[in-house]
XYZ file of C-alpha atoms in Angstrom:
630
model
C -49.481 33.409 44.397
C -45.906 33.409 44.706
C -43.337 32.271 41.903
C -42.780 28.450 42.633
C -46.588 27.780 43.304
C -46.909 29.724 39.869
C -44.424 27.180 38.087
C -46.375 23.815 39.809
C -49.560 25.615 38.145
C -47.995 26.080 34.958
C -45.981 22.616 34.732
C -50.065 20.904 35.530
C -51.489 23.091 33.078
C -48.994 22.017 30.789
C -48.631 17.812 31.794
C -52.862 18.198 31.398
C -52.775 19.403 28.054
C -49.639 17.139 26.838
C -51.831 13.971 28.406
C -54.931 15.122 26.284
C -53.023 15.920 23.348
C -50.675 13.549 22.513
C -51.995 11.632 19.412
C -49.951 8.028 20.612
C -48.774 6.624 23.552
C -45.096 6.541 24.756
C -44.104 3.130 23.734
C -42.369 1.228 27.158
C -40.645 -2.245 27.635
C -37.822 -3.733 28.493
C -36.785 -5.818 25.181
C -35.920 -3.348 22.627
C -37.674 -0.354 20.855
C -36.844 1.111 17.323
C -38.278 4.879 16.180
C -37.898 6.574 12.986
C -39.285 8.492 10.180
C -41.227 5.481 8.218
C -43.216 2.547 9.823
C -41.225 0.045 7.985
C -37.644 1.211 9.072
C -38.928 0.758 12.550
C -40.342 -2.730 12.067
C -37.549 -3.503 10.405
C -34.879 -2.420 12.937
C -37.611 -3.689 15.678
C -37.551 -7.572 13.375
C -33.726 -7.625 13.944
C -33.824 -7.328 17.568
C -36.571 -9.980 17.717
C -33.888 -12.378 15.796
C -31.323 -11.825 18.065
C -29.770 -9.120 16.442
C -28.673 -5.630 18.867
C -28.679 -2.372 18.234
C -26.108 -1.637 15.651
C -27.196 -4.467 13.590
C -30.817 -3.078 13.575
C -30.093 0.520 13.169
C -28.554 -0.920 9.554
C -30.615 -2.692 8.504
C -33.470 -0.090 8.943
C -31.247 2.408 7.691
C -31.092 0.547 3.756
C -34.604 0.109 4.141
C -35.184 3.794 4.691
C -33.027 4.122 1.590
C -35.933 2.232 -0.290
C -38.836 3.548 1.131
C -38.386 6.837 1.211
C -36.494 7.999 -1.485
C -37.203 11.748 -1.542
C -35.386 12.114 1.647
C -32.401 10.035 0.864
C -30.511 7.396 -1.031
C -28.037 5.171 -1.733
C -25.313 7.978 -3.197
C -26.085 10.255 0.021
C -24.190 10.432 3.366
C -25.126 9.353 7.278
C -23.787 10.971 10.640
C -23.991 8.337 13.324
C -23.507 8.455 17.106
C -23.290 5.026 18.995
C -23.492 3.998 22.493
C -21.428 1.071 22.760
C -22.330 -0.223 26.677
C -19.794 -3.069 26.053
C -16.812 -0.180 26.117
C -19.100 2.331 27.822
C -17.989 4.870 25.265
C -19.999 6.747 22.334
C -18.449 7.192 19.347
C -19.291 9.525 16.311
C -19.712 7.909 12.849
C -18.537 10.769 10.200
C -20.443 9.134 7.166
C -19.907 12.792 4.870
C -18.338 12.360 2.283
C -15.377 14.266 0.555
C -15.152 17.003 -2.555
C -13.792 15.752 -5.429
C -10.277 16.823 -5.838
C -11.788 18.145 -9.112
C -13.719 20.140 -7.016
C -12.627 23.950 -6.439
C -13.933 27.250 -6.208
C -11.674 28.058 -9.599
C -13.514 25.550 -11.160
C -16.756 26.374 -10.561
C -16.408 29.864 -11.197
C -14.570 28.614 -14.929
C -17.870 27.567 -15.602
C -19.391 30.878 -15.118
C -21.134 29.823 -11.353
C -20.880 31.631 -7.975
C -22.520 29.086 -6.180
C -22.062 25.487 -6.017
C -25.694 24.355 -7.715
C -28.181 22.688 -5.895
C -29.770 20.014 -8.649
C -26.967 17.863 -11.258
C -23.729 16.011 -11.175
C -21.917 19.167 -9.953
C -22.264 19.082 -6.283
C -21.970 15.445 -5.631
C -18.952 14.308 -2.580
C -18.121 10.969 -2.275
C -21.289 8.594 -1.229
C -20.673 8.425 2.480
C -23.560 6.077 3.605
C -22.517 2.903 2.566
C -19.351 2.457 4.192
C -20.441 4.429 7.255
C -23.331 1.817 7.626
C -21.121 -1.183 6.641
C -18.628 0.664 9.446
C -20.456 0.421 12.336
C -21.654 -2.886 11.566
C -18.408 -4.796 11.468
C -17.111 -2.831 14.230
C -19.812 -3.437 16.811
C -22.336 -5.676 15.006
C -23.149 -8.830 14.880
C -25.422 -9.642 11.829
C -23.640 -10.480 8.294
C -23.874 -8.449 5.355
C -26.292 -10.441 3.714
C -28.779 -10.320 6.996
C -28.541 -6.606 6.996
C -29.219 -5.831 3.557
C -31.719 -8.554 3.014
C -35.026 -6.439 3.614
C -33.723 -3.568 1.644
C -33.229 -5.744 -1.240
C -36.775 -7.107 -0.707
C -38.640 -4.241 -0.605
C -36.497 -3.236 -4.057
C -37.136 -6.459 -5.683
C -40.749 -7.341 -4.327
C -42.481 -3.847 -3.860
C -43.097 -1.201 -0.898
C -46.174 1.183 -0.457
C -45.562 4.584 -2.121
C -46.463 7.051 0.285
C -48.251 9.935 -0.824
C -44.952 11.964 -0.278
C -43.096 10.196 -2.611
C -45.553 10.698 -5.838
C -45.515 14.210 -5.069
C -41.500 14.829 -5.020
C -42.005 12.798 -8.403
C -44.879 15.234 -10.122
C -42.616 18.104 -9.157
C -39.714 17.070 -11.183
C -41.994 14.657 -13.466
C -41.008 17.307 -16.363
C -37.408 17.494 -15.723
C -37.544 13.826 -15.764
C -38.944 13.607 -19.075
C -36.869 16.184 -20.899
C -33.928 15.685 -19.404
C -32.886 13.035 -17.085
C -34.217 10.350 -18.718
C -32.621 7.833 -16.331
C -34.661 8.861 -13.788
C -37.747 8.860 -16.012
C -37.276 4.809 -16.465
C -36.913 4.378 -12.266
C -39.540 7.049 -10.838
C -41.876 7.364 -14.336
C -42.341 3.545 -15.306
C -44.027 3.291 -19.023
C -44.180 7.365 -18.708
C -46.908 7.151 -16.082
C -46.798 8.828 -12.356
C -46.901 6.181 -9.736
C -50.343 5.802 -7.528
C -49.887 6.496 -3.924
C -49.996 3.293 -1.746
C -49.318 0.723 -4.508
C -46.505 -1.222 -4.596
C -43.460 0.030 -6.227
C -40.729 -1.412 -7.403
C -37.004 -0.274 -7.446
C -35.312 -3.511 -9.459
C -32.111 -1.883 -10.352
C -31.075 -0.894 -6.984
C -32.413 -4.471 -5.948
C -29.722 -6.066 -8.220
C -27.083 -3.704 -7.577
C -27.369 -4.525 -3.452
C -27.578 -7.965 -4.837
C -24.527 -7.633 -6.596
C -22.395 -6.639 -3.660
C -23.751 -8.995 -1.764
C -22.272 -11.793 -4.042
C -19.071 -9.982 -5.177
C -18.250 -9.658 -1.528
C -19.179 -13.459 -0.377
C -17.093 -14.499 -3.078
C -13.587 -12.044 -2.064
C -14.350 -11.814 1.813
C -14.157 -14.352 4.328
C -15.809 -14.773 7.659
C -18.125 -11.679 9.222
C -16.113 -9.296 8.960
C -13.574 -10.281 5.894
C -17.178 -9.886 3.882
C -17.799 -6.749 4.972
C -14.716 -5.164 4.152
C -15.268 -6.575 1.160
C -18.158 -4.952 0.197
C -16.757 -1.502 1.760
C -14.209 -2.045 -1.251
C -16.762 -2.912 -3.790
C -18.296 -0.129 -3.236
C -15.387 2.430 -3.133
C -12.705 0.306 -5.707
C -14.714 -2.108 -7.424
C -18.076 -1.794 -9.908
C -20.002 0.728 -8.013
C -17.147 3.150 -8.152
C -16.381 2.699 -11.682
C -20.165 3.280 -12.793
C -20.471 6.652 -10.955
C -16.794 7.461 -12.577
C -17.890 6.669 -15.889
C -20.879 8.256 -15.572
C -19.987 11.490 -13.711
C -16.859 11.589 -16.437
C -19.381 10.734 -19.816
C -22.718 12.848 -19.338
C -23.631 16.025 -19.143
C -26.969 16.647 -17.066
C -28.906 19.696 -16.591
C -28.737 21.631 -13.605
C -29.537 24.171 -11.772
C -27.643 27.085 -14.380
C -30.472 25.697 -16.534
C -27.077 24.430 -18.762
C -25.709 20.566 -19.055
C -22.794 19.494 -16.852
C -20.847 16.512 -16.189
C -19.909 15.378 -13.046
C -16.458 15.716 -10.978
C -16.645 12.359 -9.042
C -13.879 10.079 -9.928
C -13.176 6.606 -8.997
C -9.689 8.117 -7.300
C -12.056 10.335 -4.644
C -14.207 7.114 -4.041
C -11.070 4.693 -3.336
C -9.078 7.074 -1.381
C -11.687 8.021 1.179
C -12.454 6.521 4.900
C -15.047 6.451 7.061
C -13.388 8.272 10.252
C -14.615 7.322 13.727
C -14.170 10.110 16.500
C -15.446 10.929 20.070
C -18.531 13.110 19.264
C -18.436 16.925 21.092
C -20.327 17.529 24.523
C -22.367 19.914 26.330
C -23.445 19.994 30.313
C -27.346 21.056 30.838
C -28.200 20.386 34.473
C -28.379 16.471 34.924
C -27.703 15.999 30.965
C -24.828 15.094 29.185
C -25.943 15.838 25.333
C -23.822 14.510 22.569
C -22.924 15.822 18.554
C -21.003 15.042 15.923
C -18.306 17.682 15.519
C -17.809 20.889 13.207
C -17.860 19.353 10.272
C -21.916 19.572 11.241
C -24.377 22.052 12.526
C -24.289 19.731 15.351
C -22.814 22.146 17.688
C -25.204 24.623 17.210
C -27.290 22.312 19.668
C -24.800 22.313 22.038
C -24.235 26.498 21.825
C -27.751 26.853 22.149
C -28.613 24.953 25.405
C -24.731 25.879 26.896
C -26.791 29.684 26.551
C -29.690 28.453 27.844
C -28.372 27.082 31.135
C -28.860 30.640 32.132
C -31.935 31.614 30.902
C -34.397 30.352 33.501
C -36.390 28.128 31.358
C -38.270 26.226 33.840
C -39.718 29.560 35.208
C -41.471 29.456 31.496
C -43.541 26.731 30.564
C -43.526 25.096 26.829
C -46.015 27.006 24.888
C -45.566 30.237 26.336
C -43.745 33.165 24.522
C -40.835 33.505 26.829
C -40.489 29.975 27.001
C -40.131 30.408 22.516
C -38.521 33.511 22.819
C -35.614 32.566 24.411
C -34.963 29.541 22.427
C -35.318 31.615 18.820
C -32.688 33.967 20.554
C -29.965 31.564 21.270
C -30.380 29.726 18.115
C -30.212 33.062 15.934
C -26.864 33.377 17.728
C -25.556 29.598 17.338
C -26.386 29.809 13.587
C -24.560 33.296 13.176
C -21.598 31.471 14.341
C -22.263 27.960 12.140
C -22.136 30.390 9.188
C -18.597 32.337 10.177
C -17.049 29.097 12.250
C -18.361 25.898 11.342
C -16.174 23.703 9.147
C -12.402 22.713 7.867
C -10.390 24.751 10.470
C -7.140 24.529 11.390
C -4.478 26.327 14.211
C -5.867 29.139 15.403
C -9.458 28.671 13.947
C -9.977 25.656 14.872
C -9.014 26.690 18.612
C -11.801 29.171 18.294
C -14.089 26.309 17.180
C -13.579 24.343 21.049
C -14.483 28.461 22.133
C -17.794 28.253 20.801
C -18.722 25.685 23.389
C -16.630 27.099 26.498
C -19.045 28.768 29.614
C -17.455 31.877 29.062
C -18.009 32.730 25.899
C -20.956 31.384 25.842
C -22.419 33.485 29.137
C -20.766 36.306 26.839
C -23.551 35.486 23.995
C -26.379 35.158 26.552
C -25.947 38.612 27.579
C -26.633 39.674 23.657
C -29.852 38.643 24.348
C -32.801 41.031 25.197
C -35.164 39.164 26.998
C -38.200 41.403 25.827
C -37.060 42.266 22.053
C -36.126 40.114 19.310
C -33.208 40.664 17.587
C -33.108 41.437 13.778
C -29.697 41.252 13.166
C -27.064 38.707 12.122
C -24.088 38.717 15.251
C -21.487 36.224 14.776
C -19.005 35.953 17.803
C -15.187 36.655 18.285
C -14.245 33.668 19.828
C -10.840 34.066 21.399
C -11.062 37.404 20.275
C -10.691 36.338 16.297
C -12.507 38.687 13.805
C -15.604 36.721 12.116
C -15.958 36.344 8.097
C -18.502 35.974 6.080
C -19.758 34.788 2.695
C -20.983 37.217 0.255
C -24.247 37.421 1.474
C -25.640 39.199 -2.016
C -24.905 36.198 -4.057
C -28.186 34.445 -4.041
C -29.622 37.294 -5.745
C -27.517 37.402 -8.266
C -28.093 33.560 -8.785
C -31.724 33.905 -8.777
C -31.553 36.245 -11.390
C -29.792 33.963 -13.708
C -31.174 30.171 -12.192
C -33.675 27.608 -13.378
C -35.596 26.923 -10.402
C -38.011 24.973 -12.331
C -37.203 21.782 -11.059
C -36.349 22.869 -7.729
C -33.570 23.782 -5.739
C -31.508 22.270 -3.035
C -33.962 20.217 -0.733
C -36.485 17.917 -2.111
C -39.559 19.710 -3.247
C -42.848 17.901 -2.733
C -45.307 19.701 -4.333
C -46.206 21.276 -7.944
C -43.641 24.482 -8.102
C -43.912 27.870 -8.291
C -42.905 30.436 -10.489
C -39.280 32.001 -9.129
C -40.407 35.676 -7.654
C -42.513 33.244 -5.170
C -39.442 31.306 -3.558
C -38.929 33.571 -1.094
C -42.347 34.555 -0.255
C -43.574 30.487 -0.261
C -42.676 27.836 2.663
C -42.740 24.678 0.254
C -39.810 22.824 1.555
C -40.351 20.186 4.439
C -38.598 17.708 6.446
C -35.986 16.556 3.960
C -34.144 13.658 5.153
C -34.488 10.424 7.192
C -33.511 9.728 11.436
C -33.628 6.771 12.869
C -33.151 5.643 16.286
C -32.869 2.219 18.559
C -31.708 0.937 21.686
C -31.591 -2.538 22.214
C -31.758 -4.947 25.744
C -28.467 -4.485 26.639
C -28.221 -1.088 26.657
C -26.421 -0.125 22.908
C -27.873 2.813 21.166
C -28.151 4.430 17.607
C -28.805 7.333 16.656
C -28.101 8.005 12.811
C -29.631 10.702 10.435
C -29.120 9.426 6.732
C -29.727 11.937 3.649
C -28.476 12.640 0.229
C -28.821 11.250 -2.539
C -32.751 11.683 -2.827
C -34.865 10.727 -6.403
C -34.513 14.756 -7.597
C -30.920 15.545 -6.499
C -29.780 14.344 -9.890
C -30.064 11.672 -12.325
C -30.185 8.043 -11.857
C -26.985 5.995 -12.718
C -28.643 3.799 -14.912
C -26.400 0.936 -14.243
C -26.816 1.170 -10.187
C -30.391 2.729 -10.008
C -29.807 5.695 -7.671
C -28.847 9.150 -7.773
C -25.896 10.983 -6.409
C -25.918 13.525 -3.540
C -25.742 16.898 -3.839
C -24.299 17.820 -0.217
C -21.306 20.168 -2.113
C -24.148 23.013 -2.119
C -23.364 23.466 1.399
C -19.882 24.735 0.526
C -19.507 28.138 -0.082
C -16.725 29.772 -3.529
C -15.632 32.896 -0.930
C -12.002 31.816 -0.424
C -10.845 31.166 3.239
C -13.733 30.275 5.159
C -13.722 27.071 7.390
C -16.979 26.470 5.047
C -15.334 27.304 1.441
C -14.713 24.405 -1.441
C -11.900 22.947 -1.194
C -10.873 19.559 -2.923
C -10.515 16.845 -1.186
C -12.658 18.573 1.898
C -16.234 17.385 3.465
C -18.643 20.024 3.457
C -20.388 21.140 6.704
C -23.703 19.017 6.775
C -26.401 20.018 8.412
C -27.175 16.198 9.185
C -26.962 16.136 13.271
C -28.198 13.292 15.370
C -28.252 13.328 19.061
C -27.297 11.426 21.684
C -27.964 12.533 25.784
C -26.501 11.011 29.208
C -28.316 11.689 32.391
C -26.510 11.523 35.061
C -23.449 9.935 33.442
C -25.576 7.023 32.248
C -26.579 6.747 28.563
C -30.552 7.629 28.524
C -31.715 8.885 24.902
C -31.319 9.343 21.373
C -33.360 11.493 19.137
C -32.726 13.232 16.397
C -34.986 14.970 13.272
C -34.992 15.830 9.703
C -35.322 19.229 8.567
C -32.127 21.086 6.848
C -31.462 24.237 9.150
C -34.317 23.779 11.159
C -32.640 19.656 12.477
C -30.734 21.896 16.083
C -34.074 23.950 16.315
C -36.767 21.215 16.414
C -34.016 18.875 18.527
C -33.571 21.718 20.924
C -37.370 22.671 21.906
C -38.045 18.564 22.285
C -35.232 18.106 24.657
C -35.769 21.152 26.674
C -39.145 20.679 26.891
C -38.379 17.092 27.839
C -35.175 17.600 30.077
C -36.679 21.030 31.883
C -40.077 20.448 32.079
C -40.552 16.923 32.325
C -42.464 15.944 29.102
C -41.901 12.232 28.346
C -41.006 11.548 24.842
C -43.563 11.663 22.748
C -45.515 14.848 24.614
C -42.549 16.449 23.913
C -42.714 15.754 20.255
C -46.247 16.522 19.755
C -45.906 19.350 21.597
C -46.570 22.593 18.932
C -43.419 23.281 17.656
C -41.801 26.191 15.633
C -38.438 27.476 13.584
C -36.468 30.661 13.024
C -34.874 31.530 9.860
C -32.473 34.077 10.869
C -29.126 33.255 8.345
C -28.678 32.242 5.055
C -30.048 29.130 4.030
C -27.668 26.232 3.716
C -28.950 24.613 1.108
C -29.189 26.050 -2.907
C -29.595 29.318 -3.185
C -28.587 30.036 -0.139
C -31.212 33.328 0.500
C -30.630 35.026 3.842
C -33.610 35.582 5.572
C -33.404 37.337 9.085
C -35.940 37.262 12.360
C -39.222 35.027 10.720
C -40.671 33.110 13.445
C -42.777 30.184 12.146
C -44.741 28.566 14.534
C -47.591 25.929 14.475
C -51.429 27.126 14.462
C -51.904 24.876 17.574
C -50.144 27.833 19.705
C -52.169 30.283 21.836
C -53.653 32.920 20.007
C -52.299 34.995 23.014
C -48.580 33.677 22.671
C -48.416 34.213 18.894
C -49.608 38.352 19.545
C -46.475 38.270 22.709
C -44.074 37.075 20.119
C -44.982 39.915 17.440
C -45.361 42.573 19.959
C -41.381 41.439 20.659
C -40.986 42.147 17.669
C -40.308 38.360 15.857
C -41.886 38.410 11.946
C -44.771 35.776 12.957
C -45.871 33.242 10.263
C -48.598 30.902 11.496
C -47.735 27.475 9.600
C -50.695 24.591 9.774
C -51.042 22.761 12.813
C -48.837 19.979 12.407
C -46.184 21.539 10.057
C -43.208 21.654 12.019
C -40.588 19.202 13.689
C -40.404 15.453 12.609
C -38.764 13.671 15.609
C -38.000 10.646 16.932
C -36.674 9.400 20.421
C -35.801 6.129 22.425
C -34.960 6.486 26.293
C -33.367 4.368 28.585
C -33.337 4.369 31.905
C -33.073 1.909 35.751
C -35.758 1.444 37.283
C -35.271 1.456 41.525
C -34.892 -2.550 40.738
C -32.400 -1.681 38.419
C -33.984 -3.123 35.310
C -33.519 -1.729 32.279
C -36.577 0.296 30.848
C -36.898 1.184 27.108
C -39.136 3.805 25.894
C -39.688 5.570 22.542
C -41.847 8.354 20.505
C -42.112 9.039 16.994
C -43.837 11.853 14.918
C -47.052 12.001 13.969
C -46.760 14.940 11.487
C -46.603 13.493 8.006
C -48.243 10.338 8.798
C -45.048 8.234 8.513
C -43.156 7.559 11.721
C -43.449 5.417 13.893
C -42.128 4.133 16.973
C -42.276 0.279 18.166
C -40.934 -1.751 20.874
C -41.475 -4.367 24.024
């Protein structure tokens, strides 16, 4: 059998098993379809376009409701990248919804108070609440809706009740004791009358429900028309009572973190009023017929496009999804992107930030390709010299010097979801999964979203008792080593690894997708689209294909341990494959069967009548997302 009657055997094999296996169907129609990480985000965003709403106006409304209903993952004082296809100026656009450090915030600061790490639980490591302006952004730029529509089934799931998912109780009963001793605040939203909420009750959030309220009034009564209301709000929220509670109380209390010590915050209303939502052109990447979109350095969302600018020369359709070669040579381009996120990705200016654009250019990248031994796996850490510049890097050793000295208790950067356990188990114990929220839609004309909100999540610190949400925490991600694109500086966003995507085909807008996950967001987002874009998967085959992650570089979240080479892959891979991938010499862990990725995806596309066709997949890992549409 020669090589191409090979591939049509293995691309069968594999279309066979993806039409057995896939636990939904790939939602199609020509109205409008909606996917994200909770079913009611999706109806939600789904019920706008039914009322005449489009894209941008759905994708924010669903996005305040994910706020609500799933507030482990993210919240109200957190942050959102967006990307936007706008088919009325045939453009995309990149929504930079990160926040800024305080300009209280430096790495002489920090290390006054005896820390060499920016903590991962407290007031400490809280930037300026991005996702309410970025939201309100994008709708009064290129929606439709008014504030009050948008924000009106947010506010009624607050005030009237949503089903706790079991998800939710646990991230509760994980920090129910720091609750109790300590942040009290948080005891009176997530522990009402001392008890720990039932999974699938109702549950109500009243506080935040009045606070949205309250904006919603304030700004009716200063704004005028659409958009004179929205801007309004923006300001109530950055200059008005919102920013003066988070002041006060980021200035007046001192809240346990993770030094095991009481802190107060370095917010201030100043950082709040001063900073803008910035809109950019998001950074690009070829891959055969695919344009794919990110947001820029100031996110891993490059990492995406260094991986599959490697890839366009590693023969990937002569391996089919599944098969070790196929996960090989994935793992070995993103162990190489995320070598250079940790040495290039952030603040840069001159000369640095010229290297930055060099990451993505054919020729270097070709250069990083050839690093790669297509029968070994590599168990080093190899950041490039872009345009010849010498890499730096953090102090590596510093984790275990925190460790030594932490209380890890209550958990440590990313939401924790289940009872903890003691600290000489954190590196041995996978027990952090899927933080953070996507959410995706494309409407009847054409518009798409695709937006990735975090932050801000029930343990990242206390709740403001006057607003009823918690701060993020996003200033982990900064490193106290002076002169890194990635160090603290004041003033400065830190590199998030939030990173939606957005892909053309052919120069025509055709799909957004995106996941949560921390590090692992431009390693599930990668295997999808390849095995979508190479080997023909439609969407949701492609997610519920098995799926895997590499941890091969310090984490980027709290505190920060640098694990190199582990290869953790789903159960529901081939006995056979998993023994290839060790005898390559990749440190195998065998996760449960659906324990890795948490996608979601819309598609657009002609048909040969040139009518527009809508299609969408969501994950089924988790028992939460959901994809609708007609």
């Amino acid at each position: 059998m020669d090589s191409s009657e090979n591939m049509q055997k293995q691309l069968f094999v594999v279309s066979t098993l993806g039409r057995m296996f896939t636990t939904r169907p790939e939602i199609a129609g020509t109205f409008g379809v909606a996917s994200s990480t909770h079913w009611l985000a999706s109806q939600t965003a789904m019920g706008v376009l039914e009322r005449g709403g489009n894209a941008f106006d759905a994708a924010v409304a669903a996005g305040f409701v994910l706020q609500v209903v799933e507030p482990h993952l993210n919240g109200p004082g957190g942050e959102v990248p967006i990307l936007l296809w706008s088919e009325r100026e045939r453009r995309m656009h990149a929504v930079r919804g990160q926040g800024c450090a305080p300009a209280e915030a430096s790495a002489a600061a920090f290390r006054a108070l005896g820390f060499e790490q920016v903590p991962g639980i407290g007031l400490l490591a809280a930037t300026v609440p991005g996702a309410f302006p970025a939201w309100l952004t994008m709708l009064r730029e290129h929606g439709t809706w008014s504030l009050a529509d948008v924000l009106a089934p947010a506010i009624g799931y607050a005030r009237d009740g949503f089903p706790l998912v079991p998800r939710v109780a646990e991230a509760i009963l994980a920090v129910r004791g720091l609750f109790l001793e300590h942040w009290h605040s948080s005891a009176e939203v997530w522990l009402p009358g001392g008890k720990l909420p039932q999974p699938g009750l109702l549950f109500r959030l009243p506080a935040l429900a009045a606070t949205y309220s309250r904006i919603v009034e304030t700004a009716e009564r200063e704004g005028s028309g659409r958009t004179g209301v929205i801007d309004a709000a923006i300001r109530t929220w950055q200059q008005g009572f919102v920013a003066r509670e988070i002041d006060s109380y980021c200035r007046g209390t001192a809240v346990r973190d993770s030094s095991g010590e009481a802190h107060a915050g370095l917010l201030r209303y100043e950082d709040m009023a001063a900073w803008r939502v910035a809109t950019e052109a998001p950074l690009t990447a070829q891959f055969g017929r695919y344009t794919v979109a990110k947001c820029g350095f100031w996110s891993q969302g490059p990492a995406f496009l260094q991986q599959i600018g490697m890839l366009r020369h590693a023969g990937l359709e002569q391996h089919a999804p599944g098969t070790a070669g196929f996960v090989h040579r994935i793992t070995e381009a993103a162990k190489l992107a995320l070598a250079d996120r940790l040495a290039w990705y952030g603040a840069a200016s001159g000369a640095r930030a010229d290297a930055q654009q060099a990451l993505l250019s054919d020729a270097y990248l070709r250069e990083r390709w050839a690093m790669v031994d297509p029968g070994r796996a590599s168990d080093v850490l190899r950041p490039g010299e872009p345009l010849g510049l010498a890499p730096r890097l953090p102090d590596l050793d510093v984790s275990a010097r925190t460790l030594r000295t932490a209380d890890t208790r209550f958990g440590v950067g990313e939401p924790t979801f289940a009872a903890l356990p003691p600290v000489a188990e954190w590196a041995e114990r996978e027990i952090f999964v899927g933080d953070t929220c996507h959410i995706d839609v494309i409407d009847r004309h054409g518009n798409m979203v695709a937006a990735t909100p975090s932050g801000g999540w029930l343990s990242s610190s206390p709740a403001i008792p006057a607003l009823g949400f918690a701060l993020n925490t996003r200033l982990q991600m900064s490193w106290l080593d002076e002169g890194l694109p990635s160090s603290l500086e004041p003033r400065v966003a830190p590199c998030t690894t939030l990173s939606p995507s957005m892909a053309l085909r052919d120069g025509e807008p055709c799909m957004a997708f995106g996941t949560p996950g921390g590090d692992q967001q431009d390693q599930w987002s990668v295997g999808f689209f390849l095995r979508h874009a190479v080997h023909g998967l439609n969407l949701q085959q492609a997610i519920d294909a098995p799926a895997w992650h590499v941890k091969h570089a310090p984490g980027s979240f709290w505190p920060r341990q640098t694990t190199l080479n582990t290869l953790t892959l789903e159960s529901r891979f081939d006995p056979e494959t998993l023994e290839q991938l060790r005898a390559m010499g990749h440190q195998v862990q065998v996760g449960d069967a659906w324990s890795e990725s948490r996608m979601s995806a819309c598609s657009r596309e002609h048909d040969v009548q040139g009518r527009l066709v809508l299609r969408a997949g969501a994950n089924p890992r988790g028992m939460q997302g959901y994809a609708v549409g007609r």
